[in-house]
Structures are given as structure tokens and as C-alpha cells.
């Protein structure tokens, strides 16, 4: 059976099962991924998705990652989001991939070595905003996605720990954070979402010890991208770490004092071309700006298109002249981010593009 035939079979099976709200052997694991908890690093099994005979096959990579697995061929599926200089994104293992076709097999691409993963190459990150709010941490920004194996024309899709078959996308993918305090150790992030595509990204990881993590990290609005699921102030060419207030729950908005909930239409009704609202971008504060060279000190050179890449460095990036001048030098002082018109940076054409993308399962 060809991969696309197999995919179609799975999609049809999954949709009919979801429609019937059925629990059928062959599709669902005994325990949904989002219900599996492991202590990092001591409690991590080699793979967390071990059911056999399921329709999407076996977990592509592994969760126990170490110095042996680290590097450009790593299939590590244990990921992290800690700070602006220390986070990972889900991206494909093979060059030129389309997110919708590879969401189940994504591997961790990180900004820091030492945890057995791949590293995001130099020049790939073109602008990043990290934000910590009372209920979550989020990273959003601009990326040269072909350097992390995503086809340059792909508008992308969404990864989350659920998926139609509850095995997650990627299957068996785990995320940990040390940003939620406590005893200063690692917290397993139970609810998260990660949109990749359109040369942008957003990853929100909700604090499992705070209420409503499943609402802030809503995983069903997979067709409306970062602008609606993770509304943010990320700017291309700017690298900043901020504090902020919580967003509204994705899909929940207020018109004339009335609280409304957006219902995402099914794929069968065709592309989403209009939205009844614009998501509110919450206030951010205490933003600290950096140059990427100060943040990302251990990234490998890109393995492809080096010439094209080096001529298109963002203004804040390593080794570039700075057209604006204002973003050079390490760790510029704290400043507040404007929440004005420029705040729609990542919801423009590139990211609304997710709206028009074809099938990918929530
Ligand atoms: C390193 O990780 C791999 C892949 O999970 C695993 O097979 C191997 O046993 C690990 N090695 C050590 C020394 O832990
Ligand atoms: C920045 O934001 C903080 C918190 O909202 C506020 O207290 C402070 O006055 C602001 N600073 C400037 C320069 O606007
Ligand atoms: C971000 O800026 C770089 C450098 O100017 C540009 O090449 C790239 O297309 C921009 N990305 C997006 C998504 O607009």
C-alpha cells in the first residue's frame, strides 16, 4: 500500500471513529499519550508509544536521548521549552518534507546541545519572542523552515499531544520545561501546541499545575494558525524575552460584551477564507532584546543552501550588519513591547496561510 493510500485509510478510519466516538482496537493506544507521565530524566523509557498493531504503525523515534543520539540524524522525540535561548521545535527528519504528511514522525530540533537532539542550524531563526505568563510559556517567531527540513512553500500544520488517535503528533512526543519553578526541576508539559509552517512557528506549553491548561493549549483549532492559537508580538529580525498576561482561550472572543466561541468548520466545507474575529494580543512587559549571536552560541552551520542563507540574515542575527542599528550589541536593555498595529506581524499572509492548508489531524 502506498503511503498516501495508507494515510487515506487512516484518515477515513479515524474520522468515522471520532464521529462515532468509538473506542476500537487498532486505532487507539491503551493509554492516551497525554495521560502518560514520566520523570525527566530518570524515568524516561526508550519509547513511550509501545502499543502494537495500531493503524499508524510504530513510534518513529525514541524518548531516551543522550550523547549517542545527538546530532543531525537524531530521532529524539523528547523536547524542551525553557527560555529564549533554550527551546525546541518539532520538525521533520527528512529534508523537503511537508508538515501535514510528517506530523506523526516529527523530531526535536533544539537551540542547545546536550540533550541528545538535533540542533536548529545557524541562520534558521530569524526573529523570536519568548513570553512567560501566569499560565504558560510560549515561543513564537520567524524561521527559514527549509533549514529544519520543512518544504519552503509549506504553510504547515499543528502538532499536539492528542491527535485523532490520541497517540500525539508526533506519536510519542514529550515536552519538558524548567520554566515553571517549583523545586527548580523539570516539569512534564501535559498540554501544548506547536504550529510550524509559512516560515513561522509558535509553541505554547501550559503549566500543568495551573488551571485550564487544556484550554490555553487548545488543540482542536488546527486550521487557524498562530494568530488565533498563540497571538503574539513576534517581529522578524527581533529576538526578545518578555513577561505577559494570559491570552484568551483560543477560539473564545468577546463582541459587544458577549463571549463567543469559534467553531472551526470541517475540512469538507473547503478553505477557511474569513474569520469572525481577530484574536486579542495580550499586553507584554519587561521585554529584553538580544542579538541571536548572543543567544544561540552552539548551533551548527546549515547543511543546505548556505550561500542563499548567508545573504539573507535578519538584522539581529549573528554576523550581520544591522540596518536599524538599534538591535545590535548583546542584551539591549529592558523595554516594553508595543501592542499596537505592528503586533499582527505573525498573523499576516505567512501565518494566515495555515488557514488554507490542507488536511492535518488535530
Ligand atoms: C542512548 O539512547 C539510545 C536511544 O534511546 C538508547 O538505545 C541507548 O541505550 C542510550 N544509551 C545510554 C548509554 O543510555
Ligand atoms: C513597562 O511595563 C511595566 C509593566 O506593565 C510598567 O510598570 C512600566 O512602567 C513600563 N515601562 C515603560 C517605559 O513604559
Ligand atoms: C524575515 O526576514 C528575512 C530577512 O529580511 C526574510 O528573508 C524573511 O522572508 C522574513 N520572513 C518572513 C516570514 O516574513
XYZ file of C-alpha atoms and ligand atoms in Angstrom:
404
model
C 0.000 0.000 0.000
C 1.428 3.403 -0.898
C 1.965 5.895 1.903
C -0.798 8.131 0.592
C -3.239 5.238 0.371
C -2.330 4.249 3.877
C -2.837 7.806 5.032
C -6.235 7.952 3.396
C -7.279 4.709 5.016
C -6.187 6.018 8.356
C -7.924 9.333 7.878
C -11.192 7.700 6.902
C -10.973 5.272 9.780
C -10.072 7.983 12.227
C -12.820 10.312 11.095
C -15.506 7.659 11.275
C -14.298 6.532 14.677
C -14.168 10.035 16.015
C -17.604 10.667 14.568
C -18.987 7.618 16.324
C -16.993 8.427 19.451
C -15.948 4.792 19.448
C -13.069 3.035 21.145
C -11.837 0.452 18.675
C -8.787 -1.744 18.927
C -6.388 -0.943 16.153
C -6.590 2.828 16.323
C -6.217 3.930 19.947
C -3.415 3.107 22.374
C -4.298 1.570 25.724
C -3.291 4.847 27.361
C -3.542 8.176 25.508
C -0.204 9.966 25.180
C -1.490 12.921 27.218
C -2.141 10.560 30.143
C 1.389 9.135 30.224
C 3.693 10.815 32.706
C 7.411 10.324 33.197
C 10.018 11.989 35.373
C 12.828 13.632 33.429
C 15.455 12.376 33.001
C 15.462 9.318 35.249
C 12.026 7.956 34.333
C 12.115 8.280 30.565
C 11.649 4.939 28.766
C 13.365 4.302 25.451
C 9.983 4.823 23.733
C 6.714 5.957 25.308
C 4.455 4.679 22.497
C 4.741 0.903 22.665
C 1.323 -0.431 21.633
C 1.488 -2.835 18.727
C -0.951 -3.340 15.870
C -2.136 0.253 15.698
C -3.061 1.765 12.391
C -0.369 4.453 12.330
C 2.376 1.944 12.994
C 5.239 2.368 15.422
C 6.678 5.443 17.084
C 9.216 6.843 14.637
C 11.931 7.861 17.090
C 12.692 7.423 20.774
C 12.435 9.322 24.042
C 15.660 8.293 25.743
C 18.128 10.651 24.176
C 21.783 11.008 25.028
C 25.189 11.866 23.622
C 24.984 8.854 21.314
C 21.771 10.046 19.690
C 22.687 13.732 19.492
C 23.338 15.254 16.087
C 21.843 15.752 12.625
C 20.405 12.237 12.434
C 18.811 12.206 15.896
C 15.303 10.808 16.120
C 14.858 12.167 19.636
C 11.217 12.892 20.459
C 11.777 14.351 23.904
C 11.636 18.122 23.616
C 12.084 21.230 25.803
C 10.924 24.807 26.214
C 12.763 26.722 28.903
C 13.737 30.201 27.709
C 14.514 32.257 24.616
C 17.905 30.608 24.265
C 16.763 27.115 25.177
C 13.807 25.634 23.326
C 12.997 23.022 20.688
C 10.535 22.853 17.815
C 9.023 19.801 16.149
C 10.210 19.373 12.576
C 10.652 16.541 10.086
C 13.552 14.142 9.920
C 13.975 14.292 6.148
C 14.665 17.398 4.002
C 11.867 18.953 1.970
C 9.050 17.399 3.987
C 5.501 18.709 4.264
C 4.225 19.078 7.831
C 0.824 17.529 7.115
C 2.494 14.345 5.862
C 5.088 14.046 8.614
C 3.398 15.352 11.768
C 3.354 11.870 13.302
C 7.114 11.427 12.845
C 8.452 14.856 13.836
C 11.660 15.004 15.856
C 13.019 17.604 18.259
C 15.163 20.427 16.830
C 16.699 22.458 19.647
C 18.757 25.561 20.296
C 21.025 23.979 22.913
C 23.197 20.887 22.687
C 23.435 18.325 25.455
C 20.086 16.550 25.381
C 20.514 14.113 22.521
C 18.531 16.048 19.902
C 19.141 17.726 16.575
C 20.164 21.371 16.643
C 18.411 24.133 14.693
C 21.091 25.343 12.249
C 22.567 28.824 12.354
C 20.607 31.436 10.396
C 17.370 29.448 10.594
C 15.867 31.509 13.436
C 15.155 34.987 12.079
C 13.159 36.507 14.912
C 11.987 35.019 18.209
C 9.749 36.153 21.038
C 9.699 34.103 24.231
C 6.996 35.044 26.708
C 6.167 33.802 30.180
C 2.675 34.423 31.511
C 0.911 33.215 34.654
C -0.330 30.031 32.952
C 2.119 29.163 30.168
C 5.356 29.826 28.351
C 5.326 30.466 24.629
C 7.872 30.930 21.892
C 6.893 32.352 18.506
C 8.855 33.630 15.603
C 10.198 33.529 12.103
C 12.226 30.689 10.703
C 13.858 29.676 7.450
C 11.963 26.439 7.544
C 13.844 24.616 4.806
C 16.829 24.544 7.201
C 14.790 22.317 9.523
C 13.571 20.078 6.694
C 10.200 21.751 6.030
C 9.489 22.424 2.347
C 9.943 26.150 1.805
C 6.447 26.514 0.317
C 4.634 24.601 3.066
C 2.036 26.508 5.070
C 2.304 23.767 7.629
C 0.192 22.406 10.391
C -0.172 21.716 14.063
C 1.428 19.287 16.474
C -0.073 18.447 19.880
C -0.094 15.527 22.324
C -3.535 14.278 21.239
C -4.177 13.691 17.515
C -7.248 11.897 16.188
C -5.973 8.612 17.606
C -4.676 10.023 20.931
C -1.100 8.945 20.189
C 0.003 12.543 19.664
C 1.730 14.319 16.809
C 4.439 13.345 16.823
C 3.458 9.946 18.158
C 5.185 9.539 21.493
C 6.408 13.148 21.598
C 7.146 14.531 25.076
C 7.866 18.101 26.184
C 9.554 19.196 29.424
C 10.173 22.629 30.901
C 12.174 24.066 33.773
C 10.320 27.375 33.465
C 7.516 26.559 35.865
C 9.512 26.926 39.051
C 8.623 24.553 41.808
C 11.798 22.964 43.048
C 13.664 24.274 40.036
C 13.491 20.933 38.282
C 11.777 19.618 35.221
C 8.016 19.632 34.705
C 6.411 17.424 32.077
C 4.179 19.612 29.946
C 0.873 17.806 29.555
C -0.894 20.271 27.256
C 0.955 22.050 24.447
C 0.522 23.013 20.813
C 3.107 23.755 18.140
C 2.303 25.276 14.744
C 5.027 25.062 12.125
C 4.865 26.485 8.598
C 4.716 29.576 6.439
C 8.255 30.372 7.642
C 6.898 30.926 11.122
C 6.289 28.956 14.264
C 4.644 29.095 17.651
C 4.895 26.687 20.558
C 2.860 27.155 23.711
C 3.440 24.953 26.751
C 0.857 25.236 29.506
C 1.769 24.875 33.172
C 0.127 21.610 34.277
C -0.080 22.887 37.854
C -2.291 25.829 36.870
C -5.973 25.627 35.942
C -7.209 25.469 32.364
C -4.024 24.187 30.750
C -6.144 22.256 28.241
C -7.959 25.483 27.313
C -4.937 27.778 26.892
C -3.233 24.999 24.935
C -6.368 24.115 22.952
C -5.522 21.514 20.306
C -8.584 21.440 18.073
C -8.235 24.728 16.163
C -5.591 23.294 13.899
C -6.613 25.220 10.784
C -6.313 28.799 12.048
C -2.656 29.024 12.931
C -0.593 31.034 15.394
C -2.569 34.240 15.029
C -5.573 32.620 16.685
C -3.984 29.937 18.831
C -0.947 31.826 20.066
C -1.478 35.527 19.270
C 1.836 37.274 19.794
C 4.059 40.245 19.103
C 6.952 38.405 17.488
C 8.804 40.591 14.984
C 11.012 39.390 12.176
C 14.619 40.317 12.985
C 13.964 40.824 16.711
C 14.933 38.435 19.486
C 13.207 39.241 22.759
C 12.141 37.631 26.008
C 9.106 39.083 27.761
C 6.640 38.639 30.527
C 2.992 38.869 29.657
C -0.616 38.445 30.580
C -2.529 35.336 29.543
C -4.199 35.179 26.160
C -7.881 34.464 25.856
C -8.551 30.754 25.426
C -8.043 30.057 21.712
C -11.382 30.294 19.930
C -13.005 32.342 22.698
C -13.648 36.004 21.930
C -15.849 38.848 23.081
C -18.079 41.002 20.872
C -20.050 43.837 22.438
C -19.610 42.282 25.833
C -20.844 38.907 24.674
C -18.476 35.954 24.974
C -18.461 33.850 21.816
C -16.811 30.544 20.912
C -15.485 29.967 17.423
C -16.412 26.694 15.737
C -13.819 25.589 13.207
C -15.582 24.292 10.097
C -14.744 20.789 8.872
C -12.298 20.311 6.009
C -15.178 19.136 3.827
C -16.537 22.686 3.719
C -13.397 23.865 1.951
C -10.843 26.517 2.848
C -11.480 28.943 5.687
C -11.424 32.325 4.000
C -12.893 34.604 6.656
C -12.827 34.758 10.437
C -15.485 36.388 12.619
C -12.890 37.919 14.928
C -9.267 38.921 15.378
C -7.602 37.351 18.393
C -6.591 39.765 21.147
C -2.854 40.018 21.751
C -2.342 40.387 25.492
C -0.020 43.011 26.940
C 3.621 42.095 27.323
C 6.143 43.781 29.571
C 9.748 43.769 30.663
C 10.923 42.647 27.262
C 14.666 42.193 26.934
C 16.083 42.193 23.409
C 19.131 40.240 22.308
C 21.154 39.503 19.239
C 20.831 35.953 18.021
C 24.614 35.535 18.246
C 24.429 36.121 21.983
C 21.607 33.619 22.389
C 22.478 30.755 20.090
C 26.138 30.069 20.585
C 26.409 26.397 19.705
C 24.438 25.913 16.507
C 25.854 24.057 13.510
C 26.183 25.568 10.054
C 23.278 24.830 7.755
C 23.867 21.771 5.619
C 21.951 23.171 2.655
C 21.736 26.444 0.711
C 24.487 28.138 2.661
C 25.018 30.830 0.046
C 21.386 31.834 -0.117
C 21.104 31.809 3.640
C 24.120 33.921 4.410
C 22.900 36.718 2.168
C 19.594 36.960 3.999
C 20.487 37.322 7.634
C 17.941 39.143 9.757
C 19.124 42.416 11.240
C 19.509 40.987 14.701
C 21.332 37.880 13.582
C 24.877 36.787 14.077
C 27.428 38.373 11.803
C 25.073 40.721 10.021
C 25.354 44.417 9.688
C 22.392 45.977 11.400
C 20.242 48.100 9.129
C 18.350 49.530 12.079
C 21.329 49.780 14.414
C 19.128 49.592 17.432
C 19.223 45.845 17.893
C 22.945 45.229 17.846
C 25.030 44.515 20.901
C 24.217 41.769 23.331
C 21.226 42.050 25.596
C 19.930 45.518 24.990
C 18.079 46.923 27.969
C 14.603 46.028 29.047
C 11.867 47.690 27.086
C 8.164 47.282 26.724
C 6.693 45.905 23.556
C 4.161 47.947 21.700
C 0.874 46.153 21.379
C -0.224 48.353 18.547
C -0.643 47.780 14.837
C 2.709 46.078 14.390
C 1.564 43.308 16.652
C -0.039 41.422 13.796
C 3.367 40.594 12.369
C 2.960 36.873 12.504
C -0.692 36.816 11.526
C -0.059 38.249 8.084
C -0.031 36.310 4.871
C 2.525 33.801 6.010
C 0.673 32.672 9.048
C -2.886 33.027 7.944
C -1.620 30.665 5.287
C -2.207 27.918 7.769
C -5.883 28.630 7.297
C -5.671 27.457 3.725
C -3.533 24.432 4.262
C -4.918 21.026 3.528
C -5.532 18.149 5.840
C -3.670 17.658 9.042
C -5.201 15.988 12.061
C -5.638 17.844 15.297
C 21.090 6.312 24.408
O 19.825 6.410 23.771
C 19.515 5.332 22.925
C 18.214 5.658 22.199
O 17.157 5.849 23.097
C 19.438 4.047 23.755
O 19.164 2.957 22.903
C 20.756 3.841 24.478
O 20.615 2.737 25.345
C 21.140 5.063 25.282
N 22.477 4.889 25.832
C 22.747 5.080 27.119
C 24.166 4.887 27.498
O 21.891 5.422 27.922
C 6.695 48.717 31.145
O 5.660 47.871 31.608
C 5.614 47.799 33.020
C 4.590 46.723 33.359
O 3.452 46.827 32.526
C 5.275 49.170 33.573
O 5.238 49.102 35.000
C 6.356 50.151 33.155
O 6.022 51.456 33.575
C 6.521 50.166 31.638
N 7.684 50.944 31.253
C 7.660 51.799 30.238
C 8.944 52.502 29.958
O 6.660 52.017 29.560
C 12.096 37.559 7.783
O 13.143 38.409 7.397
C 14.055 37.810 6.482
C 15.219 38.777 6.287
O 14.750 40.017 5.946
C 13.315 37.495 5.191
O 14.191 36.883 4.271
C 12.169 36.546 5.511
O 11.411 36.310 4.346
C 11.274 37.116 6.583
N 10.326 36.096 6.975
C 9.003 36.243 6.903
C 8.187 35.080 7.291
O 8.496 37.279 6.541
